[in-house]
């Protein structure tokens, strides 16, 4: 059993050390879980935002001001080690394999001071565990996504390469007023880049923000993409994401 944890350090003010994250390996011993291995020193002063275990390799993202992506060698459960590290701005809150040696990350872009800027979709090359690289990123300014805290909101369809990420956005500009969007963005990500296919939304043409139009889940059936919100169920073309039919559930 592999467990990723963050020791909060001086979070409550009764300790002087800074936070640190670990991956601990536990094994069953006559009905009791006993620690047989551990790797620490991950994200000093930060906390875990994303974890992905794939075979003998683990990926851990921590964040406070920059986003270290750690690649862990877990092949020897008694001696897990850090194999590689990548430090970039922002963070990924969810990691998903999309191809051999490629991960897609969904989280937030951020400044050097750690101020978040909006939903970030990134492609990472982890084919060389000792030298992980971010190949591409797309930032949806002022956006947030349910994928950041619930992986079930994320959809990747390998046969077509389509990835669907729900996004909500609200911003204010003195010259333009309110700017809002509730829906999902469809992309195709690869080593060559991130291509935006289209967006889908359950919103109507209105000046009022429709909270119930936030897309919660998406699924592929046949040649169509179905997205659901509290407002309704939308059927879209799988290739173009153009609307096909809408069922109002209110």
PDB file of C-alpha atoms in Angstrom:
ATOM      1  CA  UNK A   1       0.000   0.000   0.000  1.00  0.00           C
ATOM      2  CA  UNK A   2       1.431   3.366  -1.071  1.00  0.00           C
ATOM      3  CA  UNK A   3       0.340   6.456   0.851  1.00  0.00           C
ATOM      4  CA  UNK A   4       1.246  10.053  -0.065  1.00  0.00           C
ATOM      5  CA  UNK A   5       1.021  12.510   2.838  1.00  0.00           C
ATOM      6  CA  UNK A   6       2.018  16.053   3.773  1.00  0.00           C
ATOM      7  CA  UNK A   7       3.350  16.776   7.269  1.00  0.00           C
ATOM      8  CA  UNK A   8       1.984  20.280   7.885  1.00  0.00           C
ATOM      9  CA  UNK A   9       5.025  21.360   9.919  1.00  0.00           C
ATOM     10  CA  UNK A  10       4.414  24.661  11.701  1.00  0.00           C
ATOM     11  CA  UNK A  11       0.858  25.014  10.320  1.00  0.00           C
ATOM     12  CA  UNK A  12      -0.590  25.253  13.837  1.00  0.00           C
ATOM     13  CA  UNK A  13       2.304  27.259  15.249  1.00  0.00           C
ATOM     14  CA  UNK A  14       3.600  24.693  17.718  1.00  0.00           C
ATOM     15  CA  UNK A  15       6.554  23.545  15.613  1.00  0.00           C
ATOM     16  CA  UNK A  16       9.384  25.383  13.907  1.00  0.00           C
ATOM     17  CA  UNK A  17      10.043  23.028  10.977  1.00  0.00           C
ATOM     18  CA  UNK A  18       8.474  23.560   7.531  1.00  0.00           C
ATOM     19  CA  UNK A  19       6.032  21.240   5.815  1.00  0.00           C
ATOM     20  CA  UNK A  20       7.330  18.169   4.016  1.00  0.00           C
ATOM     21  CA  UNK A  21       5.666  15.459   1.938  1.00  0.00           C
ATOM     22  CA  UNK A  22       6.300  11.720   1.895  1.00  0.00           C
ATOM     23  CA  UNK A  23       5.342   8.573   0.051  1.00  0.00           C
ATOM     24  CA  UNK A  24       5.229   5.689   2.518  1.00  0.00           C
ATOM     25  CA  UNK A  25       5.085   2.004   1.599  1.00  0.00           C
ATOM     26  CA  UNK A  26       3.055  -0.241   3.919  1.00  0.00           C
ATOM     27  CA  UNK A  27       2.793  -4.033   3.912  1.00  0.00           C
ATOM     28  CA  UNK A  28       0.378  -6.434   5.572  1.00  0.00           C
ATOM     29  CA  UNK A  29       1.971  -8.389   8.396  1.00  0.00           C
ATOM     30  CA  UNK A  30      -0.433 -10.756  10.119  1.00  0.00           C
ATOM     31  CA  UNK A  31      -3.337  -8.347   9.867  1.00  0.00           C
ATOM     32  CA  UNK A  32      -1.345  -5.197  10.633  1.00  0.00           C
ATOM     33  CA  UNK A  33       0.016  -2.616   8.201  1.00  0.00           C
ATOM     34  CA  UNK A  34       3.697  -2.022   8.821  1.00  0.00           C
ATOM     35  CA  UNK A  35       5.955   0.555   7.170  1.00  0.00           C
ATOM     36  CA  UNK A  36       8.615  -1.079   5.008  1.00  0.00           C
ATOM     37  CA  UNK A  37       9.838   1.942   3.034  1.00  0.00           C
ATOM     38  CA  UNK A  38       9.530   5.706   2.738  1.00  0.00           C
ATOM     39  CA  UNK A  39      10.798   8.575   0.611  1.00  0.00           C
ATOM     40  CA  UNK A  40      10.586  12.122   1.967  1.00  0.00           C
ATOM     41  CA  UNK A  41      11.917  15.566   1.207  1.00  0.00           C
ATOM     42  CA  UNK A  42       9.124  16.264  -1.290  1.00  0.00           C
ATOM     43  CA  UNK A  43       8.017  19.889  -1.604  1.00  0.00           C
ATOM     44  CA  UNK A  44       9.596  21.430   1.489  1.00  0.00           C
ATOM     45  CA  UNK A  45       7.330  24.252   2.651  1.00  0.00           C
ATOM     46  CA  UNK A  46       4.560  23.075   0.298  1.00  0.00           C
ATOM     47  CA  UNK A  47       1.693  20.585   0.245  1.00  0.00           C
ATOM     48  CA  UNK A  48       0.566  17.798  -2.072  1.00  0.00           C
ATOM     49  CA  UNK A  49      -1.865  18.737  -4.836  1.00  0.00           C
ATOM     50  CA  UNK A  50      -1.780  15.669  -7.107  1.00  0.00           C
ATOM     51  CA  UNK A  51      -0.610  12.053  -6.989  1.00  0.00           C
ATOM     52  CA  UNK A  52      -0.546   9.360  -9.675  1.00  0.00           C
ATOM     53  CA  UNK A  53       0.807   5.822  -9.253  1.00  0.00           C
ATOM     54  CA  UNK A  54       1.519   3.846 -12.434  1.00  0.00           C
ATOM     55  CA  UNK A  55       3.249   0.498 -12.044  1.00  0.00           C
ATOM     56  CA  UNK A  56       6.629   1.000 -10.426  1.00  0.00           C
ATOM     57  CA  UNK A  57       6.540   4.777 -10.951  1.00  0.00           C
ATOM     58  CA  UNK A  58       4.855   7.443  -8.860  1.00  0.00           C
ATOM     59  CA  UNK A  59       4.194  11.100  -9.658  1.00  0.00           C
ATOM     60  CA  UNK A  60       3.662  13.694  -6.931  1.00  0.00           C
ATOM     61  CA  UNK A  61       2.885  17.403  -7.392  1.00  0.00           C
ATOM     62  CA  UNK A  62       3.326  19.855  -4.526  1.00  0.00           C
ATOM     63  CA  UNK A  63       2.654  23.590  -4.564  1.00  0.00           C
ATOM     64  CA  UNK A  64       2.947  26.863  -2.700  1.00  0.00           C
ATOM     65  CA  UNK A  65       4.626  29.224  -5.154  1.00  0.00           C
ATOM     66  CA  UNK A  66       6.095  26.877  -7.758  1.00  0.00           C
ATOM     67  CA  UNK A  67       4.935  23.449  -8.877  1.00  0.00           C
ATOM     68  CA  UNK A  68       7.499  20.680  -8.420  1.00  0.00           C
ATOM     69  CA  UNK A  69       6.573  17.495 -10.266  1.00  0.00           C
ATOM     70  CA  UNK A  70       8.435  14.616  -8.649  1.00  0.00           C
ATOM     71  CA  UNK A  71       9.025  11.293 -10.413  1.00  0.00           C
ATOM     72  CA  UNK A  72       9.498   8.443  -7.927  1.00  0.00           C
ATOM     73  CA  UNK A  73      11.050   5.013  -8.456  1.00  0.00           C
ATOM     74  CA  UNK A  74       8.882   2.595  -6.452  1.00  0.00           C
ATOM     75  CA  UNK A  75      10.277  -0.651  -7.911  1.00  0.00           C
ATOM     76  CA  UNK A  76      11.882  -1.551  -4.564  1.00  0.00           C
ATOM     77  CA  UNK A  77       9.166  -1.027  -1.928  1.00  0.00           C
ATOM     78  CA  UNK A  78      11.781  -1.012   0.829  1.00  0.00           C
ATOM     79  CA  UNK A  79      13.792   1.760  -0.830  1.00  0.00           C
ATOM     80  CA  UNK A  80      11.638   4.207  -2.849  1.00  0.00           C
ATOM     81  CA  UNK A  81      13.645   7.074  -4.333  1.00  0.00           C
ATOM     82  CA  UNK A  82      13.231  10.390  -6.147  1.00  0.00           C
ATOM     83  CA  UNK A  83      14.229   9.789  -9.749  1.00  0.00           C
ATOM     84  CA  UNK A  84      13.509  13.189 -11.293  1.00  0.00           C
ATOM     85  CA  UNK A  85      12.050  16.629 -10.585  1.00  0.00           C
ATOM     86  CA  UNK A  86      10.573  19.475 -12.610  1.00  0.00           C
ATOM     87  CA  UNK A  87       9.907  22.937 -11.132  1.00  0.00           C
ATOM     88  CA  UNK A  88       7.466  25.227 -12.944  1.00  0.00           C
ATOM     89  CA  UNK A  89       4.979  27.962 -12.077  1.00  0.00           C
ATOM     90  CA  UNK A  90       1.446  26.955 -11.156  1.00  0.00           C
ATOM     91  CA  UNK A  91       0.353  23.433 -10.301  1.00  0.00           C
ATOM     92  CA  UNK A  92      -1.477  20.352 -11.508  1.00  0.00           C
ATOM     93  CA  UNK A  93      -4.250  19.045  -9.242  1.00  0.00           C
ATOM     94  CA  UNK A  94      -4.939  16.006 -11.441  1.00  0.00           C
ATOM     95  CA  UNK A  95      -2.610  13.920 -13.610  1.00  0.00           C
ATOM     96  CA  UNK A  96      -3.737  11.506 -16.333  1.00  0.00           C
ATOM     97  CA  UNK A  97      -1.734   9.349 -18.794  1.00  0.00           C
ATOM     98  CA  UNK A  98      -2.678  10.085 -22.399  1.00  0.00           C
ATOM     99  CA  UNK A  99       0.068   8.304 -24.337  1.00  0.00           C
ATOM    100  CA  UNK A 100       3.277   6.375 -23.804  1.00  0.00           C
ATOM    101  CA  UNK A 101       5.481   8.696 -21.767  1.00  0.00           C
ATOM    102  CA  UNK A 102       2.952  11.554 -21.689  1.00  0.00           C
ATOM    103  CA  UNK A 103       0.836  12.942 -18.853  1.00  0.00           C
ATOM    104  CA  UNK A 104      -1.822  15.616 -19.023  1.00  0.00           C
ATOM    105  CA  UNK A 105      -2.188  17.825 -15.954  1.00  0.00           C
ATOM    106  CA  UNK A 106      -5.176  19.983 -14.975  1.00  0.00           C
ATOM    107  CA  UNK A 107      -4.761  22.667 -12.335  1.00  0.00           C
ATOM    108  CA  UNK A 108      -3.976  26.358 -12.065  1.00  0.00           C
ATOM    109  CA  UNK A 109      -1.461  28.634 -13.699  1.00  0.00           C
ATOM    110  CA  UNK A 110       0.177  30.988 -11.207  1.00  0.00           C
ATOM    111  CA  UNK A 111       2.604  33.876 -10.792  1.00  0.00           C
ATOM    112  CA  UNK A 112       6.012  33.597  -9.153  1.00  0.00           C
ATOM    113  CA  UNK A 113       4.321  34.721  -5.926  1.00  0.00           C
ATOM    114  CA  UNK A 114       1.827  31.857  -6.123  1.00  0.00           C
ATOM    115  CA  UNK A 115      -1.223  33.929  -7.173  1.00  0.00           C
ATOM    116  CA  UNK A 116      -3.443  31.734  -9.340  1.00  0.00           C
ATOM    117  CA  UNK A 117      -4.348  32.988 -12.825  1.00  0.00           C
ATOM    118  CA  UNK A 118      -6.845  30.451 -14.149  1.00  0.00           C
ATOM    119  CA  UNK A 119      -7.292  26.862 -15.265  1.00  0.00           C
ATOM    120  CA  UNK A 120      -4.116  25.362 -16.675  1.00  0.00           C
ATOM    121  CA  UNK A 121      -3.988  22.309 -18.945  1.00  0.00           C
ATOM    122  CA  UNK A 122      -0.440  21.027 -19.446  1.00  0.00           C
ATOM    123  CA  UNK A 123       1.302  18.178 -21.282  1.00  0.00           C
ATOM    124  CA  UNK A 124       4.286  16.556 -19.554  1.00  0.00           C
ATOM    125  CA  UNK A 125       6.888  14.293 -21.137  1.00  0.00           C
ATOM    126  CA  UNK A 126       7.906  11.728 -18.495  1.00  0.00           C
ATOM    127  CA  UNK A 127       9.520   9.245 -20.898  1.00  0.00           C
ATOM    128  CA  UNK A 128      12.852   9.984 -19.181  1.00  0.00           C
ATOM    129  CA  UNK A 129      12.060   9.683 -15.447  1.00  0.00           C
ATOM    130  CA  UNK A 130      15.258  11.533 -14.547  1.00  0.00           C
ATOM    131  CA  UNK A 131      14.365  14.530 -16.719  1.00  0.00           C
ATOM    132  CA  UNK A 132      10.596  15.244 -16.813  1.00  0.00           C
ATOM    133  CA  UNK A 133       9.608  18.143 -19.077  1.00  0.00           C
ATOM    134  CA  UNK A 134       6.516  20.268 -19.631  1.00  0.00           C
ATOM    135  CA  UNK A 135       5.998  20.359 -23.394  1.00  0.00           C
ATOM    136  CA  UNK A 136       2.921  22.563 -23.693  1.00  0.00           C
ATOM    137  CA  UNK A 137       0.379  24.429 -21.601  1.00  0.00           C
ATOM    138  CA  UNK A 138      -2.941  26.190 -22.146  1.00  0.00           C
ATOM    139  CA  UNK A 139      -4.271  28.731 -19.648  1.00  0.00           C
ATOM    140  CA  UNK A 140      -7.980  29.573 -19.440  1.00  0.00           C
ATOM    141  CA  UNK A 141      -7.794  32.973 -17.752  1.00  0.00           C
ATOM    142  CA  UNK A 142      -9.792  33.348 -14.500  1.00  0.00           C
ATOM    143  CA  UNK A 143     -11.109  29.794 -14.883  1.00  0.00           C
ATOM    144  CA  UNK A 144     -11.587  27.008 -12.365  1.00  0.00           C
ATOM    145  CA  UNK A 145     -12.432  23.353 -12.914  1.00  0.00           C
ATOM    146  CA  UNK A 146     -14.116  20.636 -10.881  1.00  0.00           C
ATOM    147  CA  UNK A 147     -11.334  18.325 -12.100  1.00  0.00           C
ATOM    148  CA  UNK A 148      -9.069  20.004  -9.545  1.00  0.00           C
ATOM    149  CA  UNK A 149     -10.880  18.262  -6.697  1.00  0.00           C
ATOM    150  CA  UNK A 150     -12.853  15.444  -8.368  1.00  0.00           C
ATOM    151  CA  UNK A 151     -11.207  13.286 -11.033  1.00  0.00           C
ATOM    152  CA  UNK A 152     -14.613  11.997 -12.198  1.00  0.00           C
ATOM    153  CA  UNK A 153     -15.223  15.337 -13.901  1.00  0.00           C
ATOM    154  CA  UNK A 154     -12.331  14.580 -16.297  1.00  0.00           C
ATOM    155  CA  UNK A 155     -12.819  12.708 -19.582  1.00  0.00           C
ATOM    156  CA  UNK A 156     -10.161  11.385 -21.961  1.00  0.00           C
ATOM    157  CA  UNK A 157     -11.294   9.331 -24.970  1.00  0.00           C
ATOM    158  CA  UNK A 158      -8.210   7.489 -26.312  1.00  0.00           C
ATOM    159  CA  UNK A 159      -9.708   6.356 -29.652  1.00  0.00           C
ATOM    160  CA  UNK A 160     -10.056   9.974 -30.827  1.00  0.00           C
ATOM    161  CA  UNK A 161      -7.627  11.698 -28.462  1.00  0.00           C
ATOM    162  CA  UNK A 162     -10.383  13.992 -27.158  1.00  0.00           C
ATOM    163  CA  UNK A 163     -10.041  15.383 -23.646  1.00  0.00           C
ATOM    164  CA  UNK A 164     -12.952  17.210 -22.024  1.00  0.00           C
ATOM    165  CA  UNK A 165     -12.412  19.504 -19.025  1.00  0.00           C
ATOM    166  CA  UNK A 166     -15.318  21.368 -17.359  1.00  0.00           C
ATOM    167  CA  UNK A 167     -14.515  25.036 -16.718  1.00  0.00           C
ATOM    168  CA  UNK A 168     -16.227  27.938 -14.985  1.00  0.00           C
ATOM    169  CA  UNK A 169     -15.030  31.511 -15.355  1.00  0.00           C
ATOM    170  CA  UNK A 170     -16.044  34.824 -13.859  1.00  0.00           C
ATOM    171  CA  UNK A 171     -14.167  38.103 -14.113  1.00  0.00           C
ATOM    172  CA  UNK A 172     -14.835  41.818 -13.922  1.00  0.00           C
ATOM    173  CA  UNK A 173     -13.409  44.602 -16.051  1.00  0.00           C
ATOM    174  CA  UNK A 174     -14.351  48.258 -15.626  1.00  0.00           C
ATOM    175  CA  UNK A 175     -14.575  48.799 -19.373  1.00  0.00           C
ATOM    176  CA  UNK A 176     -16.316  45.512 -20.255  1.00  0.00           C
ATOM    177  CA  UNK A 177     -18.199  44.650 -17.077  1.00  0.00           C
ATOM    178  CA  UNK A 178     -18.827  41.018 -16.129  1.00  0.00           C
ATOM    179  CA  UNK A 179     -17.406  38.166 -18.171  1.00  0.00           C
ATOM    180  CA  UNK A 180     -18.612  34.672 -17.335  1.00  0.00           C
ATOM    181  CA  UNK A 181     -18.719  31.192 -18.798  1.00  0.00           C
ATOM    182  CA  UNK A 182     -19.977  27.832 -17.564  1.00  0.00           C
ATOM    183  CA  UNK A 183     -19.291  24.808 -19.724  1.00  0.00           C
ATOM    184  CA  UNK A 184     -16.445  22.585 -20.862  1.00  0.00           C
ATOM    185  CA  UNK A 185     -13.510  22.813 -23.221  1.00  0.00           C
ATOM    186  CA  UNK A 186     -12.624  20.012 -25.629  1.00  0.00           C
ATOM    187  CA  UNK A 187      -8.965  19.625 -26.601  1.00  0.00           C
ATOM    188  CA  UNK A 188      -6.579  17.186 -28.236  1.00  0.00           C
ATOM    189  CA  UNK A 189      -3.173  17.050 -26.581  1.00  0.00           C
ATOM    190  CA  UNK A 190      -0.020  15.387 -27.912  1.00  0.00           C
ATOM    191  CA  UNK A 191       3.715  15.895 -28.174  1.00  0.00           C
ATOM    192  CA  UNK A 192       2.992  18.388 -30.951  1.00  0.00           C
ATOM    193  CA  UNK A 193       0.814  20.704 -28.872  1.00  0.00           C
ATOM    194  CA  UNK A 194      -2.611  21.339 -27.374  1.00  0.00           C
ATOM    195  CA  UNK A 195      -5.349  21.890 -29.941  1.00  0.00           C
ATOM    196  CA  UNK A 196      -8.618  23.437 -28.802  1.00  0.00           C
ATOM    197  CA  UNK A 197     -11.445  21.668 -30.638  1.00  0.00           C
ATOM    198  CA  UNK A 198     -14.443  23.590 -29.297  1.00  0.00           C
ATOM    199  CA  UNK A 199     -16.361  24.474 -26.166  1.00  0.00           C
ATOM    200  CA  UNK A 200     -19.722  23.157 -25.044  1.00  0.00           C
ATOM    201  CA  UNK A 201     -22.099  25.054 -22.785  1.00  0.00           C
ATOM    202  CA  UNK A 202     -25.584  24.690 -21.359  1.00  0.00           C
ATOM    203  CA  UNK A 203     -25.903  28.459 -20.946  1.00  0.00           C
ATOM    204  CA  UNK A 204     -28.431  30.462 -22.933  1.00  0.00           C
ATOM    205  CA  UNK A 205     -27.739  33.890 -24.413  1.00  0.00           C
ATOM    206  CA  UNK A 206     -28.346  35.854 -21.232  1.00  0.00           C
ATOM    207  CA  UNK A 207     -26.720  38.542 -19.138  1.00  0.00           C
ATOM    208  CA  UNK A 208     -27.371  36.498 -16.005  1.00  0.00           C
ATOM    209  CA  UNK A 209     -24.874  33.909 -14.843  1.00  0.00           C
ATOM    210  CA  UNK A 210     -26.516  30.475 -14.819  1.00  0.00           C
ATOM    211  CA  UNK A 211     -25.035  28.556 -11.882  1.00  0.00           C
ATOM    212  CA  UNK A 212     -27.061  25.448 -12.794  1.00  0.00           C
ATOM    213  CA  UNK A 213     -25.410  25.347 -16.244  1.00  0.00           C
ATOM    214  CA  UNK A 214     -22.041  24.267 -14.803  1.00  0.00           C
ATOM    215  CA  UNK A 215     -21.122  20.988 -16.505  1.00  0.00           C
ATOM    216  CA  UNK A 216     -20.453  18.263 -13.943  1.00  0.00           C
ATOM    217  CA  UNK A 217     -19.758  15.138 -16.010  1.00  0.00           C
ATOM    218  CA  UNK A 218     -19.227  14.039 -19.614  1.00  0.00           C
ATOM    219  CA  UNK A 219     -19.393  10.661 -21.350  1.00  0.00           C
ATOM    220  CA  UNK A 220     -19.029   9.288 -24.881  1.00  0.00           C
ATOM    221  CA  UNK A 221     -21.782   7.084 -26.327  1.00  0.00           C
ATOM    222  CA  UNK A 222     -21.422   6.052 -29.959  1.00  0.00           C
ATOM    223  CA  UNK A 223     -20.441   9.062 -32.040  1.00  0.00           C
ATOM    224  CA  UNK A 224     -21.687  11.636 -29.547  1.00  0.00           C
ATOM    225  CA  UNK A 225     -20.469  13.406 -26.436  1.00  0.00           C
ATOM    226  CA  UNK A 226     -22.999  13.833 -23.646  1.00  0.00           C
ATOM    227  CA  UNK A 227     -22.513  16.487 -20.949  1.00  0.00           C
ATOM    228  CA  UNK A 228     -24.725  16.925 -17.916  1.00  0.00           C
ATOM    229  CA  UNK A 229     -25.425  19.829 -15.587  1.00  0.00           C
ATOM    230  CA  UNK A 230     -28.158  20.576 -13.071  1.00  0.00           C
ATOM    231  CA  UNK A 231     -29.865  22.338 -15.950  1.00  0.00           C
ATOM    232  CA  UNK A 232     -29.944  19.521 -18.500  1.00  0.00           C
ATOM    233  CA  UNK A 233     -28.283  16.957 -20.755  1.00  0.00           C
ATOM    234  CA  UNK A 234     -26.578  18.065 -23.972  1.00  0.00           C
ATOM    235  CA  UNK A 235     -25.716  15.803 -26.897  1.00  0.00           C
ATOM    236  CA  UNK A 236     -22.821  17.025 -29.066  1.00  0.00           C
ATOM    237  CA  UNK A 237     -20.991  15.720 -32.125  1.00  0.00           C
ATOM    238  CA  UNK A 238     -17.911  13.809 -30.979  1.00  0.00           C
ATOM    239  CA  UNK A 239     -15.620  15.296 -33.624  1.00  0.00           C
ATOM    240  CA  UNK A 240     -16.725  18.946 -33.742  1.00  0.00           C
ATOM    241  CA  UNK A 241     -18.537  19.241 -30.373  1.00  0.00           C
ATOM    242  CA  UNK A 242     -21.340  21.061 -32.153  1.00  0.00           C
ATOM    243  CA  UNK A 243     -24.726  20.866 -30.387  1.00  0.00           C
ATOM    244  CA  UNK A 244     -27.087  18.118 -31.532  1.00  0.00           C
ATOM    245  CA  UNK A 245     -29.889  18.005 -28.949  1.00  0.00           C
ATOM    246  CA  UNK A 246     -30.639  19.289 -25.451  1.00  0.00           C
ATOM    247  CA  UNK A 247     -32.881  17.776 -22.773  1.00  0.00           C
ATOM    248  CA  UNK A 248     -34.037  20.286 -20.137  1.00  0.00           C
ATOM    249  CA  UNK A 249     -34.070  18.637 -16.699  1.00  0.00           C
ATOM    250  CA  UNK A 250     -35.448  21.547 -14.703  1.00  0.00           C
TER     251      UNK A 250
END
